[in-house]
Amino acid sequence: MTTHVKDSWMSTRLPCLGGICATYFQKNRAANAPYFAALPFLIAMAAAFLTLSGAVLAVYYNPWHAFDSVQFIDRNVNNGWLIRTYHATGTTMIFGVTYLYLFRSLLRRAYRAPGEFVWMLSVKLLAVLMLTGWLGYVLTGGAAGYWSLFNAANAALSMGGLPGAVGLWFFGGPAGGDTLARLEVFHALLAVALLLVVWLLHASRRAIAAPVASGKGVAFYPYYLAQYFAALAVFALVFVVLAFYAPHLGTSHMNQLPAESLAVPLGGGVPWYLAPAAGMLGVFPGSGLSIVAAIAAIVVLYALPWLDRSGRAGRCGKLYGFFTWVLALDVIGLGYAANSSSGAAPTLAGVFTAWYFFHFLVLTPVVTAMEAE
Amino acid sequence: MRRFLASIFALGTLTAACHAARAADTLSPLHFQSQGPLGTIDKAAAQRGYRVFESVCAGCHAVGQVHYRDLEALGLTPDQAAGEAVAAGGNLGSPLKGAAPMNMGGAIPPDLSSIAAQRHGGARYIYDFLTGFAPAPAGTTLLPGHYYNTAFPGGETAMPPVLRDNAVTYADGTPATSAQEAADLAEFLTWTADPNLDARHQIGFRAIIFFAFLAIIAIASKRRVWSAQI
């Protein structure tokens, strides 16, 4: 690879590739960046890793015998258990870095202009990731996943008009092999959509990066390459600890049971990364309200650049920072309440859900406007 | 750095020592070699557990995801595994099927292949359940055909107490008390639920050492690269 792209063999034959390579040698990046700035890169790496491991699983997966085929992968496919552990723990890792990235964006208020578009893509990333993650959880054919699908599909099918038609097109039916066969396709398609969103996120972040004074910047190679590699090594270390010593971290033993259409499992069986959303949906009676709540929870996140009244130049106040930490605890609490069998759990989930909307719809405009003065 | 390396080596020595000093007695105190981050399946206990399974449990329960050929992973020779298969009327490729599904007072005996993963508490729960049969406390009315069990959620199960002292004869001379049978069975079912447990822990230990060093080198290299910038 040469920095003189105009002269290189490849750039005369495929100019766009030469252009891409050249960006990695231009000294236009900030001369200091925290490790946390590598989180989108880690999300991209985890997404690619999940796509590859998922492709191997798809070879052996059979939606008409979902649970048995997963058992077959675990027990009879050479190193199948390893690939499945990679896929399951990779999911934990991608959700971990995505939640961390979103929280950091909230804390730094990176969603304000000119970062609105990046923020909107980040929320889209979370939405696509949660849908993909839920489909993967359902595809395992476990008892908890089966009933989660059964409830969701029935909620969608019971709606009239266009939403009902879309639901029928998406699910095909309440549960069973034919539905899982569709969902397997959507799971794979959404994985591609996820890679696309991650790429757009990366490109839009580059577009709004603060300009660096000439002579003060550094190139991607070797500075950011070294940093990203270090971040990836630590990420991989955490990954192997979880994959080999806690392969079922944050998932319910309910989903280790085969799906049974006549037996509803006791208690919540949602994996940790879906638990906050499940806790919120469980608060609302009836499927219609739950769907409205799910959309509202995403919409308030999406609208955050306009709910924040501090404006482009407003400073980051301590009080709003404190409330952002409270919001993080609130979401974690929602996750715990979703899978708790304690009698207080439904009340707590209600309080946490109310606080979530209160934070975005009331606290955010009021506190930021107050602190901007 | 030196302290870090020393701790890793200490951990390795400790693991080796645990293997060497492994006592045949798993009951006092009760422990399962498969538990813990560096645990491995106790093959002797799991073989005894298999004996309990095929003599007692297989009367009602299947371990349908495990085949007779898989028993070689527990240390049986191919001939021994084939012998077990033929005695059960199958071949090396047959699953460990129990009797035909039956109705036990409204409950169907579950397949035990993944029972250790399906129940909260795993091996310890299986042991507690199998040793947890007791006379019902005064004032408790059991459903017809049900038995009181201290470990079972709700307290009453359709499974009768089946383990008795000397229900089987162990080839290695271990006294076959009902507690011993329960502990051995728990180890066997831990293996059937997670046949790759040994490999998982072994690969994981190596992978952690590799990535720990890689992370240290990568961070050092990053610091060096960035310190050289103009």
Coordinates of C-alpha atoms in Angstrom, one line a residue:
Chain A
M1 CA 0.0 0.0 0.0
T2 CA 1.3 3.4 -0.8
T3 CA 0.3 6.9 0.2
H4 CA 0.7 8.1 -3.4
V5 CA -2.6 6.7 -4.4
K6 CA -2.6 8.4 -7.8
D7 CA 0.4 6.4 -8.9
S8 CA -0.5 3.0 -7.4
W9 CA -1.3 0.1 -9.7
M10 CA -4.7 -0.5 -8.1
S11 CA -5.9 3.1 -8.0
T12 CA -5.6 3.4 -11.8
R13 CA -7.7 0.3 -12.2
L14 CA -10.2 0.8 -9.3
P15 CA -10.0 4.5 -8.3
C16 CA -12.6 4.2 -5.5
L17 CA -10.5 1.6 -3.7
G18 CA -7.5 3.8 -3.9
G19 CA -9.6 6.6 -2.4
I20 CA -10.7 4.5 0.5
C21 CA -7.2 3.4 1.2
A22 CA -6.0 7.0 1.0
T23 CA -8.3 8.1 3.8
Y24 CA -6.4 5.9 6.2
F25 CA -3.2 7.8 5.5
Q26 CA -4.5 11.4 5.7
K27 CA -3.4 13.2 8.8
N28 CA -6.9 14.6 9.5
R29 CA -7.8 13.0 12.8
A30 CA -7.5 14.3 16.3
A31 CA -4.2 13.7 17.9
N32 CA -5.9 12.4 21.1
A33 CA -9.0 10.2 21.5
P34 CA -10.2 8.2 24.5
Y35 CA -10.5 4.4 24.2
F36 CA -14.3 4.8 24.5
A37 CA -14.3 6.5 21.1
A38 CA -13.6 3.0 19.7
L39 CA -17.0 1.7 20.8
P40 CA -18.6 2.0 17.3
F41 CA -15.7 0.1 15.9
L42 CA -16.3 -2.7 18.5
I43 CA -20.0 -2.7 17.5
A44 CA -19.0 -3.2 13.9
M45 CA -16.5 -6.0 14.8
A46 CA -19.1 -7.8 16.9
A47 CA -21.7 -7.5 14.2
A48 CA -19.4 -9.0 11.6
F49 CA -18.5 -11.8 14.0
L50 CA -22.1 -12.5 14.7
T51 CA -22.9 -12.6 11.0
L52 CA -20.1 -15.1 10.4
S53 CA -21.0 -17.4 13.3
G54 CA -24.7 -17.1 12.4
A55 CA -23.9 -18.2 8.9
V56 CA -22.4 -21.4 10.2
L57 CA -25.4 -22.0 12.5
A58 CA -27.8 -21.4 9.6
V59 CA -26.3 -24.3 7.8
Y60 CA -27.5 -26.8 10.5
Y61 CA -30.5 -25.0 11.9
N62 CA -33.9 -26.4 11.1
P63 CA -36.9 -24.2 11.9
W64 CA -39.3 -27.2 11.9
H65 CA -37.3 -28.9 14.6
A66 CA -35.8 -25.8 16.1
F67 CA -35.0 -27.0 19.6
D68 CA -33.7 -30.4 18.4
S69 CA -31.5 -28.8 15.7
V70 CA -29.9 -26.5 18.3
Q71 CA -29.3 -29.6 20.4
F72 CA -27.8 -31.3 17.3
I73 CA -25.5 -28.3 16.8
D74 CA -24.4 -28.4 20.4
R75 CA -23.8 -32.1 20.6
N76 CA -23.2 -33.7 17.2
V77 CA -21.8 -31.0 14.9
N78 CA -18.0 -30.8 15.1
N79 CA -17.2 -27.8 17.3
G80 CA -20.9 -26.8 16.9
W81 CA -21.1 -26.0 20.6
L82 CA -18.2 -23.6 20.1
I83 CA -19.9 -21.7 17.3
R84 CA -23.1 -21.5 19.2
T85 CA -21.4 -20.3 22.3
Y86 CA -19.7 -17.6 20.1
H87 CA -23.0 -16.6 18.7
A88 CA -24.7 -16.4 22.1
T89 CA -21.8 -14.6 23.8
G90 CA -21.3 -12.4 20.8
T91 CA -24.9 -11.2 21.3
T92 CA -24.2 -10.3 24.9
M93 CA -21.1 -8.4 23.8
I94 CA -22.7 -6.4 21.0
F95 CA -25.6 -5.4 23.3
G96 CA -23.0 -4.5 26.0
V97 CA -21.0 -2.2 23.8
T98 CA -24.2 -0.7 22.2
Y99 CA -25.8 0.1 25.5
L100 CA -22.4 1.5 26.7
Y101 CA -22.1 3.6 23.5
L102 CA -25.7 5.0 23.8
F103 CA -25.1 5.8 27.5
R104 CA -21.9 7.6 26.6
S105 CA -23.7 9.6 23.9
L106 CA -26.3 10.6 26.4
L107 CA -23.7 11.5 29.0
R108 CA -21.7 13.6 26.6
R109 CA -24.9 14.9 25.0
A110 CA -23.5 14.0 21.7
Y111 CA -27.0 14.0 20.2
R112 CA -27.1 17.8 19.9
A113 CA -26.4 19.5 16.6
P114 CA -24.5 18.6 14.5
G115 CA -24.8 15.1 16.0
E116 CA -28.6 14.7 15.6
F117 CA -28.2 12.5 12.5
V118 CA -25.6 10.3 14.2
W119 CA -27.9 10.0 17.3
M120 CA -30.9 9.0 15.1
L121 CA -28.7 6.3 13.5
S122 CA -27.7 5.2 17.0
V123 CA -31.3 4.8 18.0
K124 CA -32.0 2.9 14.8
L125 CA -29.0 0.7 15.6
L126 CA -30.6 -0.1 19.0
A127 CA -34.0 -0.8 17.4
V128 CA -32.6 -3.1 14.7
L129 CA -30.4 -4.8 17.2
M130 CA -33.2 -5.5 19.6
L131 CA -35.4 -6.9 16.9
T132 CA -32.6 -9.1 15.6
G133 CA -31.8 -10.2 19.1
W134 CA -35.4 -11.0 19.9
L135 CA -35.7 -13.1 16.7
G136 CA -32.5 -15.0 17.6
Y137 CA -33.9 -15.7 21.1
V138 CA -37.1 -17.0 19.5
L139 CA -35.3 -19.1 16.9
T140 CA -33.7 -21.2 19.7
G141 CA -37.0 -23.0 20.0
G142 CA -36.8 -22.9 23.8
A143 CA -40.0 -22.7 25.9
A144 CA -39.5 -19.0 26.9
G145 CA -38.8 -18.0 23.3
Y146 CA -41.8 -19.9 22.0
W147 CA -44.3 -18.1 24.3
S148 CA -42.7 -14.8 23.7
L149 CA -43.2 -15.3 20.0
F150 CA -46.7 -16.7 20.6
N151 CA -47.8 -13.5 22.5
A152 CA -46.1 -11.1 20.1
A153 CA -47.5 -12.8 17.0
N154 CA -51.0 -13.0 18.4
A155 CA -50.8 -9.3 19.3
A156 CA -49.7 -8.4 15.8
L157 CA -52.3 -10.6 14.1
S158 CA -55.1 -9.3 16.2
M159 CA -54.6 -5.8 14.9
G160 CA -56.8 -4.7 12.1
G161 CA -56.0 -2.9 8.9
L162 CA -52.5 -2.2 7.7
P163 CA -50.7 -3.1 11.0
G164 CA -52.5 -6.4 11.1
A165 CA -51.6 -7.1 7.4
V166 CA -47.9 -6.2 8.1
G167 CA -48.0 -8.5 11.1
L168 CA -49.4 -11.4 9.1
W169 CA -46.8 -10.8 6.4
F170 CA -44.0 -10.8 9.0
F171 CA -45.1 -13.7 11.2
G172 CA -47.3 -15.8 8.9
G173 CA -49.0 -17.3 12.0
P174 CA -48.8 -17.4 15.8
A175 CA -45.9 -19.9 16.3
G176 CA -44.5 -23.1 14.9
G177 CA -42.1 -24.2 12.2
D178 CA -43.5 -22.1 9.3
T179 CA -43.3 -19.0 11.4
L180 CA -39.7 -19.8 12.5
A181 CA -38.7 -20.4 8.9
R182 CA -39.8 -16.8 8.1
L183 CA -38.2 -15.4 11.1
E184 CA -34.9 -17.1 10.3
V185 CA -34.9 -15.2 7.0
F186 CA -35.8 -11.9 8.7
H187 CA -33.1 -12.6 11.3
A188 CA -30.5 -12.9 8.6
L189 CA -31.9 -9.9 6.6
L190 CA -31.8 -7.8 9.7
A191 CA -28.2 -8.8 10.3
V192 CA -27.4 -7.3 6.9
A193 CA -29.5 -4.2 7.8
L194 CA -27.5 -3.9 11.1
L195 CA -24.2 -4.0 9.2
L196 CA -25.6 -1.2 6.9
V197 CA -26.6 0.9 9.9
V198 CA -23.3 0.4 11.6
W199 CA -21.5 1.6 8.4
L200 CA -23.8 4.6 8.0
L201 CA -23.1 5.4 11.7
H202 CA -19.4 5.2 11.1
A203 CA -19.6 7.4 8.0
S204 CA -21.8 10.1 9.6
R205 CA -19.5 10.2 12.6
R206 CA -16.6 10.9 10.4
A207 CA -18.6 13.6 8.6
I208 CA -19.2 15.6 11.8
A209 CA -15.7 15.1 13.4
A210 CA -14.3 18.4 14.5
P211 CA -11.8 19.7 11.9
V212 CA -8.2 19.4 12.9
A213 CA -5.8 22.2 12.3
S214 CA -3.3 21.4 9.5
G215 CA -0.1 19.9 10.8
K216 CA -1.8 18.9 14.2
G217 CA -3.7 15.8 13.0
V218 CA -2.6 12.2 12.8
A219 CA -3.5 9.5 10.3
F220 CA -5.5 6.4 11.0
Y221 CA -2.4 4.3 10.3
P222 CA -0.7 3.6 12.6
Y223 CA -2.2 5.7 15.5
Y224 CA -5.9 4.7 15.4
L225 CA -5.1 1.3 14.1
A226 CA -3.0 0.7 17.3
Q227 CA -5.7 2.1 19.5
Y228 CA -8.5 0.1 17.9
F229 CA -6.4 -3.1 18.1
A230 CA -5.8 -2.5 21.8
A231 CA -9.5 -2.0 22.3
L232 CA -10.3 -5.1 20.3
A233 CA -7.8 -7.2 22.4
V234 CA -9.5 -6.1 25.6
F235 CA -12.9 -6.8 24.0
A236 CA -11.8 -10.3 23.0
L237 CA -10.5 -10.9 26.5
V238 CA -13.8 -10.1 28.0
F239 CA -15.5 -12.2 25.3
V240 CA -13.5 -15.3 26.0
V241 CA -14.0 -15.1 29.8
L242 CA -17.8 -14.9 29.2
A243 CA -17.9 -17.4 26.4
F244 CA -16.0 -20.2 28.2
Y245 CA -16.9 -19.6 31.8
A246 CA -20.4 -18.0 31.7
P247 CA -21.9 -19.1 28.4
H248 CA -25.5 -18.7 29.7
L249 CA -24.9 -15.3 31.3
G250 CA -28.1 -13.4 31.6
T251 CA -30.3 -16.0 29.9
S252 CA -33.0 -18.0 31.6
H253 CA -32.9 -21.7 32.2
M254 CA -36.5 -21.6 31.0
N255 CA -35.2 -21.3 27.5
Q256 CA -33.2 -24.6 27.9
L257 CA -36.6 -26.4 28.0
P258 CA -38.0 -27.4 24.6
A259 CA -41.0 -25.4 23.5
E260 CA -44.3 -27.0 24.6
S261 CA -47.5 -25.6 23.1
L262 CA -49.6 -26.9 26.1
A263 CA -47.3 -25.8 29.0
V264 CA -46.6 -22.1 29.7
P265 CA -43.3 -21.7 31.6
L266 CA -43.4 -20.1 35.0
G267 CA -41.8 -16.7 35.3
G268 CA -40.1 -14.4 32.8
G269 CA -37.4 -16.0 30.6
V270 CA -36.1 -12.9 28.7
P271 CA -32.4 -12.6 28.2
W272 CA -30.8 -9.6 29.9
Y273 CA -30.4 -7.5 26.8
L274 CA -34.2 -7.6 26.1
A275 CA -35.2 -7.4 29.8
P276 CA -35.6 -3.6 30.1
A277 CA -37.9 -3.5 27.0
A278 CA -39.8 -6.6 28.2
G279 CA -40.2 -4.9 31.6
M280 CA -41.7 -1.8 30.0
L281 CA -44.1 -3.8 27.7
G282 CA -45.3 -5.9 30.6
V283 CA -46.5 -2.8 32.4
F284 CA -49.3 -2.1 29.9
P285 CA -52.4 -4.2 29.8
G286 CA -53.4 -5.6 26.4
S287 CA -51.3 -6.0 23.3
G288 CA -52.4 -2.7 21.7
L289 CA -51.1 -0.5 24.5
S290 CA -47.8 -2.5 24.7
I291 CA -47.1 -1.9 21.0
V292 CA -47.8 1.8 21.5
A293 CA -45.5 1.9 24.5
A294 CA -42.7 0.2 22.5
I295 CA -43.0 2.7 19.8
A296 CA -43.2 5.6 22.3
A297 CA -40.1 4.4 24.1
I298 CA -38.1 4.6 20.9
V299 CA -39.7 7.8 19.7
V300 CA -38.7 9.7 22.9
L301 CA -35.1 8.5 22.4
Y302 CA -35.3 9.6 18.8
A303 CA -36.7 13.0 19.7
L304 CA -34.0 13.7 22.2
P305 CA -32.1 16.3 20.1
W306 CA -35.3 18.4 20.2
L307 CA -36.2 17.7 23.8
D308 CA -32.9 19.0 25.0
R309 CA -33.4 22.7 25.2
S310 CA -29.8 23.7 25.9
G311 CA -29.0 24.5 22.3
R312 CA -25.9 23.9 20.3
A313 CA -23.6 25.8 22.5
G314 CA -25.2 25.1 25.9
R315 CA -22.8 23.7 28.4
C316 CA -23.3 20.3 30.0
G317 CA -24.8 20.8 33.4
K318 CA -24.0 18.6 36.4
L319 CA -27.7 18.2 37.3
Y320 CA -28.6 16.7 33.9
G321 CA -25.6 14.5 34.0
F322 CA -26.8 13.2 37.4
F323 CA -30.3 12.5 35.9
T324 CA -28.6 10.6 33.0
W325 CA -27.0 8.3 35.6
V326 CA -30.3 7.9 37.3
L327 CA -31.9 6.9 33.9
A328 CA -29.2 4.2 33.5
L329 CA -30.1 2.8 36.9
D330 CA -33.8 3.1 36.0
V331 CA -33.3 1.0 32.8
I332 CA -31.2 -1.6 34.8
G333 CA -34.0 -1.7 37.4
L334 CA -36.6 -2.3 34.6
G335 CA -34.5 -5.3 33.4
Y336 CA -34.4 -6.8 36.9
A337 CA -38.1 -6.2 37.4
A338 CA -38.9 -8.0 34.1
N339 CA -37.4 -11.3 35.3
S340 CA -38.2 -11.0 39.0
S341 CA -40.8 -13.2 40.5
S342 CA -41.2 -11.0 43.5
G343 CA -44.6 -9.5 44.3
A344 CA -43.3 -6.0 44.2
A345 CA -41.9 -6.4 40.6
P346 CA -44.9 -5.2 38.6
T347 CA -45.2 -2.1 40.8
L348 CA -41.5 -1.4 40.4
A349 CA -41.7 -1.9 36.7
G350 CA -44.5 0.6 36.5
V351 CA -42.5 3.2 38.5
F352 CA -39.4 2.6 36.4
T353 CA -41.4 2.9 33.2
A354 CA -43.0 6.1 34.4
W355 CA -39.6 7.5 35.3
Y356 CA -38.3 6.6 31.9
F357 CA -40.9 8.8 30.1
F358 CA -40.8 11.4 32.9
H359 CA -37.0 11.7 32.3
F360 CA -37.3 12.4 28.6
L361 CA -40.6 14.3 28.4
V362 CA -40.4 16.5 31.5
L363 CA -36.9 16.4 33.1
T364 CA -35.0 16.8 29.9
P365 CA -36.6 20.0 28.5
V366 CA -36.9 21.6 31.9
V367 CA -33.5 20.8 33.4
T368 CA -31.5 21.5 30.2
A369 CA -33.3 24.8 29.6
M370 CA -32.6 25.7 33.2
E371 CA -29.0 24.8 33.0
A372 CA -28.5 26.5 29.6
E373 CA -29.0 30.0 31.1
Chain B
M1 CA 3.6 -7.9 35.8
R2 CA 5.6 -10.4 37.8
R3 CA 2.9 -10.7 40.4
F4 CA 0.3 -11.2 37.6
L5 CA 2.4 -14.1 36.1
A6 CA 3.0 -15.6 39.5
S7 CA -0.8 -15.6 40.2
I8 CA -1.4 -17.4 36.9
F9 CA 1.2 -20.0 37.7
A10 CA -0.2 -20.4 41.2
L11 CA -3.6 -21.0 39.7
G12 CA -2.2 -23.7 37.3
T13 CA -0.4 -25.5 40.1
L14 CA -3.5 -25.4 42.2
T15 CA -5.5 -27.0 39.4
A16 CA -2.9 -29.7 39.1
A17 CA -2.9 -30.3 42.8
C18 CA -6.7 -30.6 42.8
H19 CA -6.5 -33.3 40.2
A20 CA -3.8 -35.2 42.0
A21 CA -5.5 -35.0 45.4
R22 CA -9.0 -35.8 44.2
A23 CA -10.5 -38.1 46.7
A24 CA -13.0 -40.7 45.7
D25 CA -15.3 -39.4 48.5
T26 CA -17.6 -36.8 47.0
L27 CA -20.0 -36.7 49.9
S28 CA -18.2 -35.3 52.9
P29 CA -18.5 -32.5 52.2
L30 CA -20.8 -32.8 49.2
H31 CA -19.0 -31.5 46.1
F32 CA -19.1 -32.0 42.4
Q33 CA -15.8 -31.9 40.5
S34 CA -17.6 -30.4 37.5
Q35 CA -18.6 -27.3 39.4
G36 CA -16.6 -24.1 39.4
P37 CA -14.6 -22.3 36.6
L38 CA -11.9 -24.9 36.4
G39 CA -14.1 -27.9 37.0
T40 CA -13.9 -31.1 35.0
I41 CA -16.3 -34.0 34.8
D42 CA -15.5 -36.7 37.4
K43 CA -15.5 -39.6 35.0
A44 CA -15.5 -42.2 37.7
A45 CA -18.5 -40.6 39.4
A46 CA -20.3 -40.1 36.0
Q47 CA -19.7 -43.7 35.1
R48 CA -21.3 -44.7 38.4
G49 CA -24.1 -42.2 37.7
Y50 CA -24.7 -43.9 34.3
R51 CA -25.0 -47.3 36.1
V52 CA -27.7 -45.7 38.4
F53 CA -29.4 -44.2 35.4
E54 CA -29.6 -47.5 33.4
S55 CA -30.6 -49.6 36.4
V56 CA -33.1 -47.2 38.0
C57 CA -34.0 -44.0 36.1
A58 CA -34.2 -45.6 32.6
G59 CA -37.3 -47.4 33.9
C60 CA -39.2 -44.2 33.1
H61 CA -36.8 -41.5 31.8
A62 CA -34.8 -41.2 28.6
V63 CA -31.6 -39.3 27.9
G64 CA -32.5 -39.1 24.3
Q65 CA -29.9 -36.6 23.2
V66 CA -27.0 -38.9 24.2
H67 CA -26.0 -42.0 22.3
Y68 CA -24.2 -45.1 23.5
R69 CA -21.2 -44.2 21.4
D70 CA -21.0 -40.9 23.4
L71 CA -20.3 -43.0 26.6
E72 CA -16.8 -43.4 25.3
A73 CA -16.2 -39.8 26.4
L74 CA -16.7 -41.1 30.0
G75 CA -13.9 -43.6 29.7
L76 CA -15.8 -46.6 28.5
T77 CA -14.0 -48.6 25.8
P78 CA -15.9 -49.0 22.5
D79 CA -16.6 -52.7 23.4
Q80 CA -18.0 -51.7 26.8
A81 CA -20.2 -49.0 25.2
A82 CA -21.4 -51.5 22.6
G83 CA -22.1 -54.0 25.4
E84 CA -24.3 -51.4 27.2
A85 CA -26.0 -50.7 23.9
V86 CA -26.7 -54.4 23.1
A87 CA -27.9 -55.0 26.7
A88 CA -30.5 -52.2 26.1
G89 CA -31.5 -53.7 22.8
G90 CA -29.8 -51.1 20.6
N91 CA -26.5 -50.3 19.0
L92 CA -23.7 -47.7 19.4
G93 CA -25.8 -45.1 17.5
S94 CA -29.0 -45.6 19.6
P95 CA -30.0 -42.9 22.0
L96 CA -30.3 -43.7 25.7
K97 CA -34.0 -44.2 25.6
G98 CA -36.1 -45.1 28.6
A99 CA -39.3 -47.0 28.6
A100 CA -42.2 -45.7 26.6
P101 CA -43.6 -42.4 28.0
M102 CA -46.1 -43.2 30.7
N103 CA -48.5 -41.2 32.7
M104 CA -47.5 -40.7 36.4
G105 CA -50.6 -39.3 37.9
G106 CA -50.9 -36.7 35.1
A107 CA -47.2 -36.1 34.7
I108 CA -45.0 -37.4 32.0
P109 CA -41.4 -38.3 33.0
P110 CA -39.2 -35.6 31.3
D111 CA -36.2 -36.4 29.1
L112 CA -33.2 -35.9 31.3
S113 CA -30.6 -35.0 28.6
S114 CA -30.4 -31.3 29.6
I115 CA -32.1 -31.5 33.0
A116 CA -29.0 -30.0 34.8
A117 CA -29.3 -26.9 32.5
Q118 CA -33.1 -26.7 32.7
R119 CA -33.3 -26.6 36.5
H120 CA -32.1 -23.7 38.6
G121 CA -29.2 -25.0 40.6
G122 CA -28.1 -27.7 38.2
A123 CA -26.2 -30.6 39.8
R124 CA -26.9 -29.5 43.3
Y125 CA -30.6 -29.3 42.6
I126 CA -30.6 -32.8 41.2
Y127 CA -28.9 -34.1 44.3
D128 CA -31.2 -32.1 46.6
F129 CA -34.2 -33.4 44.7
L130 CA -33.2 -37.0 44.8
T131 CA -32.4 -36.9 48.5
G132 CA -35.2 -34.5 49.4
F133 CA -38.1 -37.0 49.7
A134 CA -39.6 -36.9 53.2
P135 CA -42.8 -37.5 55.0
A136 CA -45.2 -34.7 54.3
P137 CA -45.5 -32.2 57.2
A138 CA -48.6 -32.6 59.3
G139 CA -51.6 -30.8 57.8
T140 CA -50.3 -31.1 54.2
T141 CA -52.7 -32.8 51.8
L142 CA -50.9 -34.2 48.8
L143 CA -52.5 -34.7 45.4
P144 CA -53.3 -38.3 44.7
G145 CA -50.2 -40.2 43.5
H146 CA -47.8 -37.4 44.6
Y147 CA -44.9 -37.4 47.0
Y148 CA -43.6 -34.8 49.3
N149 CA -40.1 -33.4 48.3
T150 CA -38.3 -30.6 50.1
A151 CA -36.3 -29.5 47.0
F152 CA -39.2 -29.5 44.4
P153 CA -40.9 -26.2 43.8
G154 CA -44.3 -26.5 45.4
G155 CA -43.2 -29.4 47.5
E156 CA -45.0 -32.3 45.8
T157 CA -43.8 -34.2 42.8
A158 CA -45.3 -37.1 40.8
M159 CA -42.0 -39.0 40.9
P160 CA -41.8 -41.6 43.7
P161 CA -38.6 -41.9 45.7
V162 CA -36.6 -44.5 43.8
L163 CA -33.1 -44.4 45.1
R164 CA -32.3 -46.9 47.8
D165 CA -29.1 -48.1 49.4
N166 CA -27.5 -50.7 47.2
A167 CA -30.0 -50.2 44.4
V168 CA -27.0 -50.8 42.2
T169 CA -23.6 -52.5 42.7
Y170 CA -20.7 -50.2 41.8
A171 CA -17.9 -51.9 39.9
D172 CA -15.2 -49.7 41.6
G173 CA -16.3 -50.8 45.1
T174 CA -17.8 -47.4 46.2
P175 CA -20.5 -48.1 48.8
A176 CA -23.8 -47.5 47.0
T177 CA -25.6 -45.4 49.5
S178 CA -28.6 -43.6 48.2
A179 CA -26.8 -40.2 48.8
Q180 CA -23.8 -41.6 46.8
E181 CA -26.2 -42.7 44.0
A182 CA -27.8 -39.3 43.9
A183 CA -24.4 -37.4 43.8
D184 CA -23.1 -39.7 41.0
L185 CA -26.3 -39.3 39.0
A186 CA -26.0 -35.5 39.4
E187 CA -22.5 -35.7 37.9
F188 CA -23.7 -37.9 35.1
L189 CA -26.5 -35.6 34.2
T190 CA -24.2 -32.6 34.4
W191 CA -22.2 -34.3 31.7
T192 CA -25.2 -35.2 29.6
A193 CA -26.4 -31.5 29.8
D194 CA -22.9 -30.2 28.9
P195 CA -20.8 -32.9 27.3
N196 CA -18.2 -30.2 26.2
L197 CA -17.6 -28.9 29.7
D198 CA -14.0 -30.2 30.0
A199 CA -13.1 -28.8 26.6
R200 CA -14.8 -25.5 27.3
H201 CA -12.9 -24.9 30.5
Q202 CA -9.6 -26.1 29.0
I203 CA -9.9 -24.0 25.8
G204 CA -11.1 -21.0 27.9
F205 CA -8.1 -21.2 30.2
R206 CA -5.7 -21.1 27.3
A207 CA -7.7 -18.4 25.4
I208 CA -7.7 -16.1 28.5
I209 CA -3.9 -16.4 28.9
F210 CA -3.5 -15.7 25.2
F211 CA -5.8 -12.7 25.1
A212 CA -4.5 -11.3 28.4
F213 CA -1.0 -11.2 26.9
L214 CA -2.3 -9.9 23.6
A215 CA -4.1 -7.1 25.4
I216 CA -1.0 -6.1 27.4
I217 CA 1.1 -6.1 24.2
A218 CA -1.5 -4.2 22.2
I219 CA -1.9 -1.5 24.9
A220 CA 1.9 -1.2 25.3
S221 CA 2.2 -0.9 21.5
K222 CA -0.5 1.7 21.3
R223 CA 1.2 3.8 24.0
R224 CA 4.5 3.6 22.1
V225 CA 2.9 4.5 18.8
W226 CA 1.1 7.5 20.2
S227 CA 4.1 8.7 22.2
A228 CA 6.1 8.9 19.0
Q229 CA 3.7 11.3 17.3
I230 CA 5.0 14.7 16.2

